[in-house]
Short mmCIF file of C-alpha atoms and ligand atoms in Angstrom, two decimals:
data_model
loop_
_atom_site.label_atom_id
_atom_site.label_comp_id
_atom_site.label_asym_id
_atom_site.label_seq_id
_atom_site.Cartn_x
_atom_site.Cartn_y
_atom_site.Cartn_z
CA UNK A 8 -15.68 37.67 -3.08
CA UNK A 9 -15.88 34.04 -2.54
CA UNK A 10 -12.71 32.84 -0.47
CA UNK A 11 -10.66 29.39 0.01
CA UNK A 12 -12.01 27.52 3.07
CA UNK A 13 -9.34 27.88 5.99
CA UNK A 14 -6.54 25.01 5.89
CA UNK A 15 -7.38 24.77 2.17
CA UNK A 16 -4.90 25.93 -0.28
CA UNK A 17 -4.54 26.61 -4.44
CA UNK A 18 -1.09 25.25 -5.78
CA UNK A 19 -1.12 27.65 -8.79
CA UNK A 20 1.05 27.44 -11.66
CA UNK A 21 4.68 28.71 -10.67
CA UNK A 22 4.70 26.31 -7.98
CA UNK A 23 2.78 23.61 -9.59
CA UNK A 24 5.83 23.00 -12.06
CA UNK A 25 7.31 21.76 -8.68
CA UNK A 26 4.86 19.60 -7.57
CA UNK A 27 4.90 17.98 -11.01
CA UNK A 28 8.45 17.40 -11.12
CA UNK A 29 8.17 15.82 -7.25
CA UNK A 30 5.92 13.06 -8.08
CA UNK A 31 7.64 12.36 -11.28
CA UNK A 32 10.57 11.58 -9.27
CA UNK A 33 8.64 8.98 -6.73
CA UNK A 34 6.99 7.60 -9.46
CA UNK A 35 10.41 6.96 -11.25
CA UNK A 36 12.43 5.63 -8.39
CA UNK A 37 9.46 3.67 -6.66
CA UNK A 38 8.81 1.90 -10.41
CA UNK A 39 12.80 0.67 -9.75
CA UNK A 40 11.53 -0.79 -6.00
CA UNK A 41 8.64 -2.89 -7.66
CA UNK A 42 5.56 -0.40 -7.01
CA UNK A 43 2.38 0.46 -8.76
CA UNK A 44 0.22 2.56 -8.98
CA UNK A 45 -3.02 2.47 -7.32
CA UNK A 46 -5.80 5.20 -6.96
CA UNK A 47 -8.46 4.76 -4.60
CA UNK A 48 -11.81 6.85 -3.78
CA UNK A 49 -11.74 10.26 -1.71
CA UNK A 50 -14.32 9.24 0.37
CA UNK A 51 -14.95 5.57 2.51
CA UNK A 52 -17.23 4.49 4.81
CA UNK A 53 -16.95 6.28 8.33
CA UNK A 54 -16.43 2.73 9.93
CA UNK A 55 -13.08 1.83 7.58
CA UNK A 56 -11.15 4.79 9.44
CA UNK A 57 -12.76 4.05 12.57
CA UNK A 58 -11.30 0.27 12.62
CA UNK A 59 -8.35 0.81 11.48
CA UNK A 60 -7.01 3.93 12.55
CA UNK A 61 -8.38 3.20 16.29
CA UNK A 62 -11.69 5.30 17.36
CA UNK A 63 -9.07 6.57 20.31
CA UNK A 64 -6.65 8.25 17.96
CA UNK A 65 -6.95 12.22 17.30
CA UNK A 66 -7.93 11.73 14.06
CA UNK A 67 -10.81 9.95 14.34
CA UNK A 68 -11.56 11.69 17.54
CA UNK A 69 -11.62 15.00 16.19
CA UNK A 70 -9.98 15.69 12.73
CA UNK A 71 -12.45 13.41 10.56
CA UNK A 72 -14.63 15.45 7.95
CA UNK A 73 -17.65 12.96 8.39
CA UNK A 74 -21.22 13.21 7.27
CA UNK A 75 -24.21 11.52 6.80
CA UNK A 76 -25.05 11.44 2.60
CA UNK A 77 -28.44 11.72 1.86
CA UNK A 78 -29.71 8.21 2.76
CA UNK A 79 -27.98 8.31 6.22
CA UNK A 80 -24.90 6.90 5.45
CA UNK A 81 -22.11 7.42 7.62
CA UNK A 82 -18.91 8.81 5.03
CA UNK A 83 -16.10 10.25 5.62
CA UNK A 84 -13.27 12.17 3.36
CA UNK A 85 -10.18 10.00 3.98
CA UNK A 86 -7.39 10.81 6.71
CA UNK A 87 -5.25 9.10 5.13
CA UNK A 88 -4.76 6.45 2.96
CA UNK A 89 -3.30 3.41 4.39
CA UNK A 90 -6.99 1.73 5.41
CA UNK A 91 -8.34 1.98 2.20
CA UNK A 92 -5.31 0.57 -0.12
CA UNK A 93 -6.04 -2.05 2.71
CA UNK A 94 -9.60 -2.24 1.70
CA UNK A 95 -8.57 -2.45 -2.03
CA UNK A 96 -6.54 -5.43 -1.21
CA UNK A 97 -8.85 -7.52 0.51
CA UNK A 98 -11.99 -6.00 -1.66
CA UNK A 99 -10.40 -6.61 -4.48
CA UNK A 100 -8.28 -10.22 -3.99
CA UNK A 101 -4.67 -8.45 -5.08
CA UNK A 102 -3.19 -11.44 -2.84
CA UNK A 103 -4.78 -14.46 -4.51
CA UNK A 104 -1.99 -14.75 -7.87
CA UNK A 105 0.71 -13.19 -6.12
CA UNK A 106 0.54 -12.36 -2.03
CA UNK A 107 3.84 -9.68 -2.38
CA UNK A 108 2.41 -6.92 -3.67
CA UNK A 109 3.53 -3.48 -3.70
CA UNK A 110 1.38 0.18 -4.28
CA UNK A 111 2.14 3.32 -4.22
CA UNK A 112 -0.66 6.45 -4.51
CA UNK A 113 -0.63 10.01 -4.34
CA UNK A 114 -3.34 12.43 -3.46
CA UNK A 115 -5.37 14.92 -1.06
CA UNK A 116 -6.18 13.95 2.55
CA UNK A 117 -8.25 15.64 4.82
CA UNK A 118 -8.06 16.35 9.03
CA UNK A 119 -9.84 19.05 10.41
CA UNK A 120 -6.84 20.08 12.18
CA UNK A 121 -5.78 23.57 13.59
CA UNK A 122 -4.02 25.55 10.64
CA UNK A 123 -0.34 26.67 11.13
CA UNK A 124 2.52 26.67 8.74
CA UNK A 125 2.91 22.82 6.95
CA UNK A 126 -0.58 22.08 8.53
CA UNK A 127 -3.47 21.99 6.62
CA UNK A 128 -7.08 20.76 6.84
CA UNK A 129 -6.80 19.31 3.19
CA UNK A 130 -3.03 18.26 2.70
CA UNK A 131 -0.99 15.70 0.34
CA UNK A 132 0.54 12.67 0.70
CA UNK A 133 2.52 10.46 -1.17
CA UNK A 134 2.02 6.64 0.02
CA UNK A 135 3.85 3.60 -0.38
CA UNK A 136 2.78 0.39 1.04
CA UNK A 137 3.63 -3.12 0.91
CA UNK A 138 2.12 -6.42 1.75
CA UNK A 139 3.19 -9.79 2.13
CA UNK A 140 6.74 -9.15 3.32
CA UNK A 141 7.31 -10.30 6.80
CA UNK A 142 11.29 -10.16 7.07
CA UNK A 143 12.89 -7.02 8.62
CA UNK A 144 15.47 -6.39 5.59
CA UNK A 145 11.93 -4.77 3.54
CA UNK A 146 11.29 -2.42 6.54
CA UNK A 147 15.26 -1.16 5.46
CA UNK A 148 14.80 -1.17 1.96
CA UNK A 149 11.41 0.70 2.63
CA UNK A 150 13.11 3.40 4.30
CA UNK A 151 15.95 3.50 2.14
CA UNK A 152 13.50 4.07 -0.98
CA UNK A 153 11.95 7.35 1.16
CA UNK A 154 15.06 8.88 2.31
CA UNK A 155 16.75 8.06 -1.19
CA UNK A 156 13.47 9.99 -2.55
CA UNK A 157 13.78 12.97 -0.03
CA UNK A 158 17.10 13.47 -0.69
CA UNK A 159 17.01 13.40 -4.57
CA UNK A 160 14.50 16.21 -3.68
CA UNK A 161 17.08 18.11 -2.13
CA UNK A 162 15.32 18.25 1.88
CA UNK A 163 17.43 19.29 3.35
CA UNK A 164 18.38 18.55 7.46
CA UNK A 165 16.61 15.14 7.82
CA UNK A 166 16.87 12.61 10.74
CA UNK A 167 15.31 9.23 10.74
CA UNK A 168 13.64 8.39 14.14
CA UNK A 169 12.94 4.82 14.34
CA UNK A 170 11.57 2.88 17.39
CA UNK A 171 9.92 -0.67 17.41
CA UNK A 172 6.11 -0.73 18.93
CA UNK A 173 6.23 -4.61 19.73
CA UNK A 174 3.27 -7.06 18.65
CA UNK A 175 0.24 -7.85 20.60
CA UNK A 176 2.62 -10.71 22.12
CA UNK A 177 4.77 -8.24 24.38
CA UNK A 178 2.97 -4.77 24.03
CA UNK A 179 0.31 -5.41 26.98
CA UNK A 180 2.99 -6.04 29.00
CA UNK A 181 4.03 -2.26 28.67
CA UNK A 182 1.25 -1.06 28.53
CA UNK A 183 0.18 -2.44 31.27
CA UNK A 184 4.18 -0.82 33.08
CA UNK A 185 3.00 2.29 31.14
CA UNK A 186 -0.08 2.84 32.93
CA UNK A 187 0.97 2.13 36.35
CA UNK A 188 3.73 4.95 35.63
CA UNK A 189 1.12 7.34 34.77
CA UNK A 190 -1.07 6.36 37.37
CA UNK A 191 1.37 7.98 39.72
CA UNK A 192 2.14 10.98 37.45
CA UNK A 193 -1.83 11.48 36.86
CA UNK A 194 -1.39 14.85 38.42
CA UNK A 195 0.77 17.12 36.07
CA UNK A 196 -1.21 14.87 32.63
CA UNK A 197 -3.77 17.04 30.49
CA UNK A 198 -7.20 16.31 30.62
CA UNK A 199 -6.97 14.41 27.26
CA UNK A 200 -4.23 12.01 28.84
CA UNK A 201 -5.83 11.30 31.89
CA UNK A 202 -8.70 10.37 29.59
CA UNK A 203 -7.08 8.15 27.41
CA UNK A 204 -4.58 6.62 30.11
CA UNK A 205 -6.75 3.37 30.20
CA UNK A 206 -8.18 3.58 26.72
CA UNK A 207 -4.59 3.69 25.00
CA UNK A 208 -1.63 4.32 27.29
CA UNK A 209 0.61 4.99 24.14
CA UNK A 210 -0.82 7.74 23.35
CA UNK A 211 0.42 9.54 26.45
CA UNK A 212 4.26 9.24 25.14
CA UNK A 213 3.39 11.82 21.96
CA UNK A 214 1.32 14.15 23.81
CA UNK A 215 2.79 17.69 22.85
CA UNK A 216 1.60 19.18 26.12
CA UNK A 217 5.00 20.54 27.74
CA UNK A 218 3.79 19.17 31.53
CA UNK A 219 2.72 16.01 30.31
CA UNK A 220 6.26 15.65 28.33
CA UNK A 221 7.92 16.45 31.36
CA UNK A 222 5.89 14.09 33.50
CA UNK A 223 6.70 11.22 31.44
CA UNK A 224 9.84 11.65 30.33
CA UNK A 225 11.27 8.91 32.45
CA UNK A 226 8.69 6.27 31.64
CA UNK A 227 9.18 2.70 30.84
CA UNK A 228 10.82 2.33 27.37
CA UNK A 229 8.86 -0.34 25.23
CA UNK A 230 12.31 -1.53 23.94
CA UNK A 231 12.60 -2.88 27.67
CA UNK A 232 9.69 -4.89 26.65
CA UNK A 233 9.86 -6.56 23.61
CA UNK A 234 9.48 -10.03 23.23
CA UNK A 235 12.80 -12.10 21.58
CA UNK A 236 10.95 -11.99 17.70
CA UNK A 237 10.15 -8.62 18.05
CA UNK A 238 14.24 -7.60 19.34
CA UNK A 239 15.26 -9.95 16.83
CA UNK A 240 13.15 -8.03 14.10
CA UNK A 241 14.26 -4.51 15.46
CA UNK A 242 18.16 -5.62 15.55
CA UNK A 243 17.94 -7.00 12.19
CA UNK A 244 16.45 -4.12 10.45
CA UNK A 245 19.11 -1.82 12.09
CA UNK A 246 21.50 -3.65 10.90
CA UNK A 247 20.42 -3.65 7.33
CA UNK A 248 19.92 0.27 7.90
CA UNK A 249 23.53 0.50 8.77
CA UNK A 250 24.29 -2.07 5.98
CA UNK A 251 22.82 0.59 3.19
CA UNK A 252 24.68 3.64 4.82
CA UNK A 253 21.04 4.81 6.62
CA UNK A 254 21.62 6.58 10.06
CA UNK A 255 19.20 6.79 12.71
CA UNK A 256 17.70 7.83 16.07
CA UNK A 257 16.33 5.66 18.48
CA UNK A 258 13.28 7.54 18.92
CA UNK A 259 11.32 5.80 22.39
CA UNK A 260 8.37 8.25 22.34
CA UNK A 261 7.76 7.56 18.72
CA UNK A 262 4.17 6.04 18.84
CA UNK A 263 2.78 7.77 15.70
CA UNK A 264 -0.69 9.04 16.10
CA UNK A 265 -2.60 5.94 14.22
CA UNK A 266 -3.55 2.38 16.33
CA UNK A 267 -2.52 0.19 13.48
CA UNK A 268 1.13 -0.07 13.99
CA UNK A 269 3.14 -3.13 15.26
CA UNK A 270 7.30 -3.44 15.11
CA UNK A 271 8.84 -0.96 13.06
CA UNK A 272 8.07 2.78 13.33
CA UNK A 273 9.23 5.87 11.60
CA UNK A 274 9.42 9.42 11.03
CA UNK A 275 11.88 11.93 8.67
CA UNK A 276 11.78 14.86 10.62
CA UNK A 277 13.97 18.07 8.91
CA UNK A 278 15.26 20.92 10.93
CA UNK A 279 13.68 22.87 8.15
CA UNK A 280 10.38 23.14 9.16
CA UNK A 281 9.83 24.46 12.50
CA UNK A 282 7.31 22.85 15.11
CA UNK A 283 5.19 20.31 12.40
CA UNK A 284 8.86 18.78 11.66
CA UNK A 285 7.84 15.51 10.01
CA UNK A 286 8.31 15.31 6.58
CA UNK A 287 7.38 11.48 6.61
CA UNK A 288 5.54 8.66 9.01
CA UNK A 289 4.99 4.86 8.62
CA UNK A 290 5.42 1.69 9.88
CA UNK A 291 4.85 -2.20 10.10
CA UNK A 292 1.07 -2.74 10.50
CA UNK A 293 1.32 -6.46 10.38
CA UNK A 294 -2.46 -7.08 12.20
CA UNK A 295 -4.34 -4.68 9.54
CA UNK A 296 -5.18 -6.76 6.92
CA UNK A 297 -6.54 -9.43 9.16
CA UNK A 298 -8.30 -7.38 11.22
CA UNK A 299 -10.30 -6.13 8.24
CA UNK A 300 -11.35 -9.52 6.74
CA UNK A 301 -8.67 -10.08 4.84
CA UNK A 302 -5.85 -13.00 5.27
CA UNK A 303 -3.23 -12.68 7.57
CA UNK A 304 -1.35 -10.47 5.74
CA UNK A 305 2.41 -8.47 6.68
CA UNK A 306 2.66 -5.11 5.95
CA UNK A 307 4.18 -1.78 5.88
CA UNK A 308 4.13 1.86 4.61
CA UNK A 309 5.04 5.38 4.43
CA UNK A 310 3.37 8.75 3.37
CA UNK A 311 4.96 11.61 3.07
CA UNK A 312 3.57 15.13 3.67
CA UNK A 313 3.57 16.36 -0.31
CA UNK A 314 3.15 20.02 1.24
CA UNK A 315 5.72 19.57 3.53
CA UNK A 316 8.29 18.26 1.30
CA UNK A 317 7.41 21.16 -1.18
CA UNK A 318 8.02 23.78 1.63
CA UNK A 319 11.26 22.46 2.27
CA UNK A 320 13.15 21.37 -0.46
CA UNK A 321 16.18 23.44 -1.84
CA UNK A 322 14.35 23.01 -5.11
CA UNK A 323 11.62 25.57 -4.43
CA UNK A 324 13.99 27.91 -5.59
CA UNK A 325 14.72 27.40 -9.03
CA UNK A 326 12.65 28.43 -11.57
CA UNK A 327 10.24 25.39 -13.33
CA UNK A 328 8.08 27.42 -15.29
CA UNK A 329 8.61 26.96 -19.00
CA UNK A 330 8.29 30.43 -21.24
CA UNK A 331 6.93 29.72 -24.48
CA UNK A 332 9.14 28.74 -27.43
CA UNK A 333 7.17 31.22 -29.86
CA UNK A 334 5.29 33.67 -29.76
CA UNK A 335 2.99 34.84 -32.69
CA UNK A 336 2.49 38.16 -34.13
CA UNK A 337 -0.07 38.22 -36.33
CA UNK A 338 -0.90 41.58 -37.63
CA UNK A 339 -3.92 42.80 -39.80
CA UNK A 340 -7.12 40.25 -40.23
CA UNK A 341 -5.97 38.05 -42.91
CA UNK A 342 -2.15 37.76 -41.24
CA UNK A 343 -4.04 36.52 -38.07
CA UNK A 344 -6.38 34.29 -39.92
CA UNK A 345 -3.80 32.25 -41.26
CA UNK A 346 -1.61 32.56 -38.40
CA UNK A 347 -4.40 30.78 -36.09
CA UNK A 348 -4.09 28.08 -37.98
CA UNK A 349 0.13 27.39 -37.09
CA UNK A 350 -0.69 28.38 -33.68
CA UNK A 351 -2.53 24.99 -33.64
CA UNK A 352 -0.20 23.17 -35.76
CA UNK A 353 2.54 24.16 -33.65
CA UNK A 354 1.48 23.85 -30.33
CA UNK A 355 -0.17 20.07 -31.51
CA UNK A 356 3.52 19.25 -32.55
CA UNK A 357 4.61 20.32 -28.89
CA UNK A 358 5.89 23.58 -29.61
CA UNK A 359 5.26 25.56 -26.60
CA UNK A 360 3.14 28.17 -28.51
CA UNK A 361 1.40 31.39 -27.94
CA UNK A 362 -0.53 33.48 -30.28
CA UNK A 363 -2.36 37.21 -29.25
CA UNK A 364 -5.42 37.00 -30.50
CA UNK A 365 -6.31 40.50 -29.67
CA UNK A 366 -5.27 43.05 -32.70
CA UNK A 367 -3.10 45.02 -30.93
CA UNK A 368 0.29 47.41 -32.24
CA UNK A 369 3.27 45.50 -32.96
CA UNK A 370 5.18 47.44 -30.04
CA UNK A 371 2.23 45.79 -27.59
CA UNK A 372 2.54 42.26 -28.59
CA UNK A 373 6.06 42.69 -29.15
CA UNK A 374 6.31 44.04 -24.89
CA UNK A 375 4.17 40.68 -24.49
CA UNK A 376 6.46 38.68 -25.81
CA UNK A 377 9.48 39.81 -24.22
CA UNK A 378 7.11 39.60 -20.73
CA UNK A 379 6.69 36.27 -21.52
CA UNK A 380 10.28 35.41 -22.41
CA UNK A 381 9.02 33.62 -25.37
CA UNK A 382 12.47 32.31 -27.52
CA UNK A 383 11.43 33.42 -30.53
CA UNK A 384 8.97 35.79 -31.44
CA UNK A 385 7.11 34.56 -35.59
CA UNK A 386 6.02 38.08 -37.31
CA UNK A 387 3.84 38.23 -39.54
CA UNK A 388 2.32 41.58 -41.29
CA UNK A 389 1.26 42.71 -44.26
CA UNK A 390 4.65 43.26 -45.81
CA UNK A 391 5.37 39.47 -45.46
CA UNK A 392 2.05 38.41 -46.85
CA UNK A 393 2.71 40.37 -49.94
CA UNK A 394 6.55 38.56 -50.02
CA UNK A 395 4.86 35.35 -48.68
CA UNK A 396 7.74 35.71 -45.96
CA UNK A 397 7.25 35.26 -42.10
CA UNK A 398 10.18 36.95 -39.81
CA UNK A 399 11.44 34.99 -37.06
CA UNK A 400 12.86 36.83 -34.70
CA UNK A 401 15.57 35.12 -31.88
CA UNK A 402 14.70 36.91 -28.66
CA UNK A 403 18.22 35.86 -27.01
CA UNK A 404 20.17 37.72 -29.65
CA UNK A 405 17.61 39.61 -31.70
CA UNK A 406 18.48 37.93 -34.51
CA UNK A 407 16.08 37.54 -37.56
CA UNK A 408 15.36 34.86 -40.27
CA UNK A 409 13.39 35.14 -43.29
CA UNK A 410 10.87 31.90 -43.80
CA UNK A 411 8.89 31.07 -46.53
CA UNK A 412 5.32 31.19 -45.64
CA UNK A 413 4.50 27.63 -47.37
CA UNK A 414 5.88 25.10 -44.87
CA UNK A 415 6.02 27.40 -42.09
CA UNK A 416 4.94 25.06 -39.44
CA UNK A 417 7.45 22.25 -40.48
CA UNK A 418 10.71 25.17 -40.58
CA UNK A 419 9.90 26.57 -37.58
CA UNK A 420 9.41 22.80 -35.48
CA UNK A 421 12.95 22.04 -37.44
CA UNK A 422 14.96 25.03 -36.49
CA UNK A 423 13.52 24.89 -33.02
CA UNK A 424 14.45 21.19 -32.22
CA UNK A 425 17.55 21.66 -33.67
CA UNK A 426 18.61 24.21 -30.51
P1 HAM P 21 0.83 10.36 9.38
O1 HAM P 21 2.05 10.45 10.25
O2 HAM P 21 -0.47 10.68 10.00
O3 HAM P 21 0.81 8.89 8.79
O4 HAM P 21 1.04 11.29 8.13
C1 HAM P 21 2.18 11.18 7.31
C2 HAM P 21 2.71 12.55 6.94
O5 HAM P 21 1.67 13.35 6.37
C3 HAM P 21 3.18 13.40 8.14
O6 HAM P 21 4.49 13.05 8.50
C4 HAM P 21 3.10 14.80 7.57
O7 HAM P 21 4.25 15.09 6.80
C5 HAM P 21 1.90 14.72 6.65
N1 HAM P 21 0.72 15.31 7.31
C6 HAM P 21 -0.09 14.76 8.23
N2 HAM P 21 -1.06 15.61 8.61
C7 HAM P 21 -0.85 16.75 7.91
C8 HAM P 21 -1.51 18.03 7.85
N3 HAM P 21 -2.61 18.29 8.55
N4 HAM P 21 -1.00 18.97 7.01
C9 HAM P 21 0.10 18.71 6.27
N5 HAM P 21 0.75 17.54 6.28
C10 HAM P 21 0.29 16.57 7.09
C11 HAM P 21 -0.14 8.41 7.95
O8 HAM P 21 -0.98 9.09 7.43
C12 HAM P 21 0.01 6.93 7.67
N6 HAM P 21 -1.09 6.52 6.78
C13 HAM P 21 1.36 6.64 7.05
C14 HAM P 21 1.52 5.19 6.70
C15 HAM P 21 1.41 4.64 5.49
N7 HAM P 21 1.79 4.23 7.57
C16 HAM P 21 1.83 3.07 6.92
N8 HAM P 21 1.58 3.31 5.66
#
């Protein structure tokens, strides 16, 4: 038998009513913050990721599902989806009648990552982004929206961890205080750090190493470091955080694993999900737009891990799955034959209907029904063809109703919208 591909997974139906019900609920409250939908491609051109993400990152180091199609094009199956809502932007001219604009997209991303619990090699997120917003009160409102969202969704145990990554004004200067600190601690670093000390010092903050953490757990703090805008910026959009009731952590090591970043950074991390403990990532990525072709353009966003989110939420436990609200028993040829045809009536009215087809006993379909938990069960033999009669039969309270046969479809949508 043909199995999933590791880090790939089916959401099958049981669950799916969850999943449903979750991006109703974004869609909803994001329509209230000004955001619409946009839905771009699966797949890009190798080189969008590469620019925009940072070619020194993990992900496009390692994790990238890329390939040459058949005429030697480099593609690759997005990472994320940040760089190409950028794309779409610029591509597309969304600035030129009106340069605030707001998206929001939801959909399947792909890192060839190591499997574990909450880490998968295709996963989903759910992305908001917006451009064209400079001042510091829409990095508050943005992260008021997502923990609003998470905690509608009932995850529970979340912390924001916030920390400001400065602009290209004052970050060199850490850097540049980063890598003279590591310089001394080269010793105890992985081989990956050491590598990537002079290609992007950040980096060594997040490493997950436990000697590397250790070794540069007292290093310079970028806060230390930021210019007067970007403290200005930070200080402001703490104190619209505390404004809208939002607590926080001062997170220094929070560098998030993608070069685009400037200012603002955050994470949702939830106690309830063991060592991949963010539920959420974003930031200010104020350079982006720019930097591919586009006008100088503000912006910021959030995804949030969709599989994640669904692992953790109280929710998972209650039961979405709808039984059906009748359930046909058609016995004998003819009883069927006319039977078929309020199946499709019913179920084209949105009566959650279900008919056996197969010409089995009464006590089968009858054990089918009750399996199902259908609400009402419609009988229909030979006995109530002769009387022109169909029996319908309350499952809660066994309970039974004679209905004439002509207008069948139009009694039984009546009785069951009146419950
Ligand atoms: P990210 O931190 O790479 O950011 O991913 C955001 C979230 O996606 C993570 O916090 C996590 O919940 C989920 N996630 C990431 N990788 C996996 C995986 N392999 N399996 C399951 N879940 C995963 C971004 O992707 C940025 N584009 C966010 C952003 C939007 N920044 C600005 N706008």
């Amino acid at each position: 038998m043909i199995q999933l591909i590791r880090g790939f997974k089916d959401v099958l139906p049981g669950e799916v009513e969850l999943w449903q019900m979750v991006e109703k609920t974004a869609a909803g409250l994001f329509d209230g913050f000004g955001f619409k939908e946009i839905r771009v491609p699966l797949m890009e051109r190798t080189e969008l990721f590469a620019r925009s993400i940072g070619e020194g990152t993990d992900i496009v180091e390692k994790e990238m599902y890329t390939f040459a199609d058949r005429k030697g094009e480099m593609i690759t199956l997005r990472p994320e989806a940040t760089a190409s809502v950028v794309r779409a932007y610029i591509q597309h001219k969304l600035y030129a009648a009106e340069p605030v604009r707001k998206f929001y997209t939801i959909g399947p991303m792909f890192r060839r990552e190591r499997p574990q619990k909450g880490r998968y090699r295709q996963f989903y997120q759910i992305n908001a982004e917006v451009f064209g917003v400079a001042a510091p009160a829409m990095d508050a409102q943005l992260i008021y929206m997502l923990v609003t969202l998470l905690k509608a969704l009932s995850v529970p145990d979340i912390h924001v961890h916030l920390n400001s990554l400065g602009c290209p004004d004052c970050r060199p200067g850490y850097k540049a205080a980063l890598e003279a600190y590591a310089e001394k601690a080269m010793a105890a670093l992985c081989e990956d750090c050491r590598r990537r000390k002079s290609q992007n010092a950040l980096r060594l903050l997040d490493c997950k190493v436990p000697g590397c953490r250790d070794a540069m757990a007292d290093a310079p703090s970028l806060q230390d470091y930021l210019c007067n805008e970007c403290k200005l910026h930070f200080s402001e959009v703490k104190a619209h955080l505390q404004q809208v009731g939002i607590s926080y952590l001062i997170d220094k090591r929070l560098v998030r694993g993608l070069d685009y970043y400037t200012r603002t950074t955050f994470e949702i991390q939830t106690g309830a999900l063991g060592a991949q403990n963010a539920v959420a990532g974003g930031g200010r990525y104020d350079g982006l737009v720019a930097a591919l072709g586009g006008p100088d353009t503000p912006a910021i966003g959030f995804a949030i891990g969709f599989d994640r989110l669904t692992e953790t939420t109280a929710l998972r436990n209650q039961a979405l799955e709808t039984p059906p609200d009748v359930f046909i028993v058609a016995l004998g040829d003819e009883c069927r034959q006319r039977a078929f045809l309020w199946s499709c009536e019913l179920s084209r009215s949105g009566i959650r209907t279900e008919m056996d087809f197969s010409g089995r006993s009464l006590k089968a379909l009858m054990k089918r029904a009750n399996r199902l938990q259908s609400r009402y069960v419609l009988i229909f033999g030979e006995s109530e063809l002769e009387n022109k009669m169909v029996l319908l039969r309350d499952m809660s309270n066994s309970e039974q109703f004679e209905i004439r046969m002509d207008g069948i479809v139009a009694e039984v949508s009546r009785k069951l919208q009146r419950d």
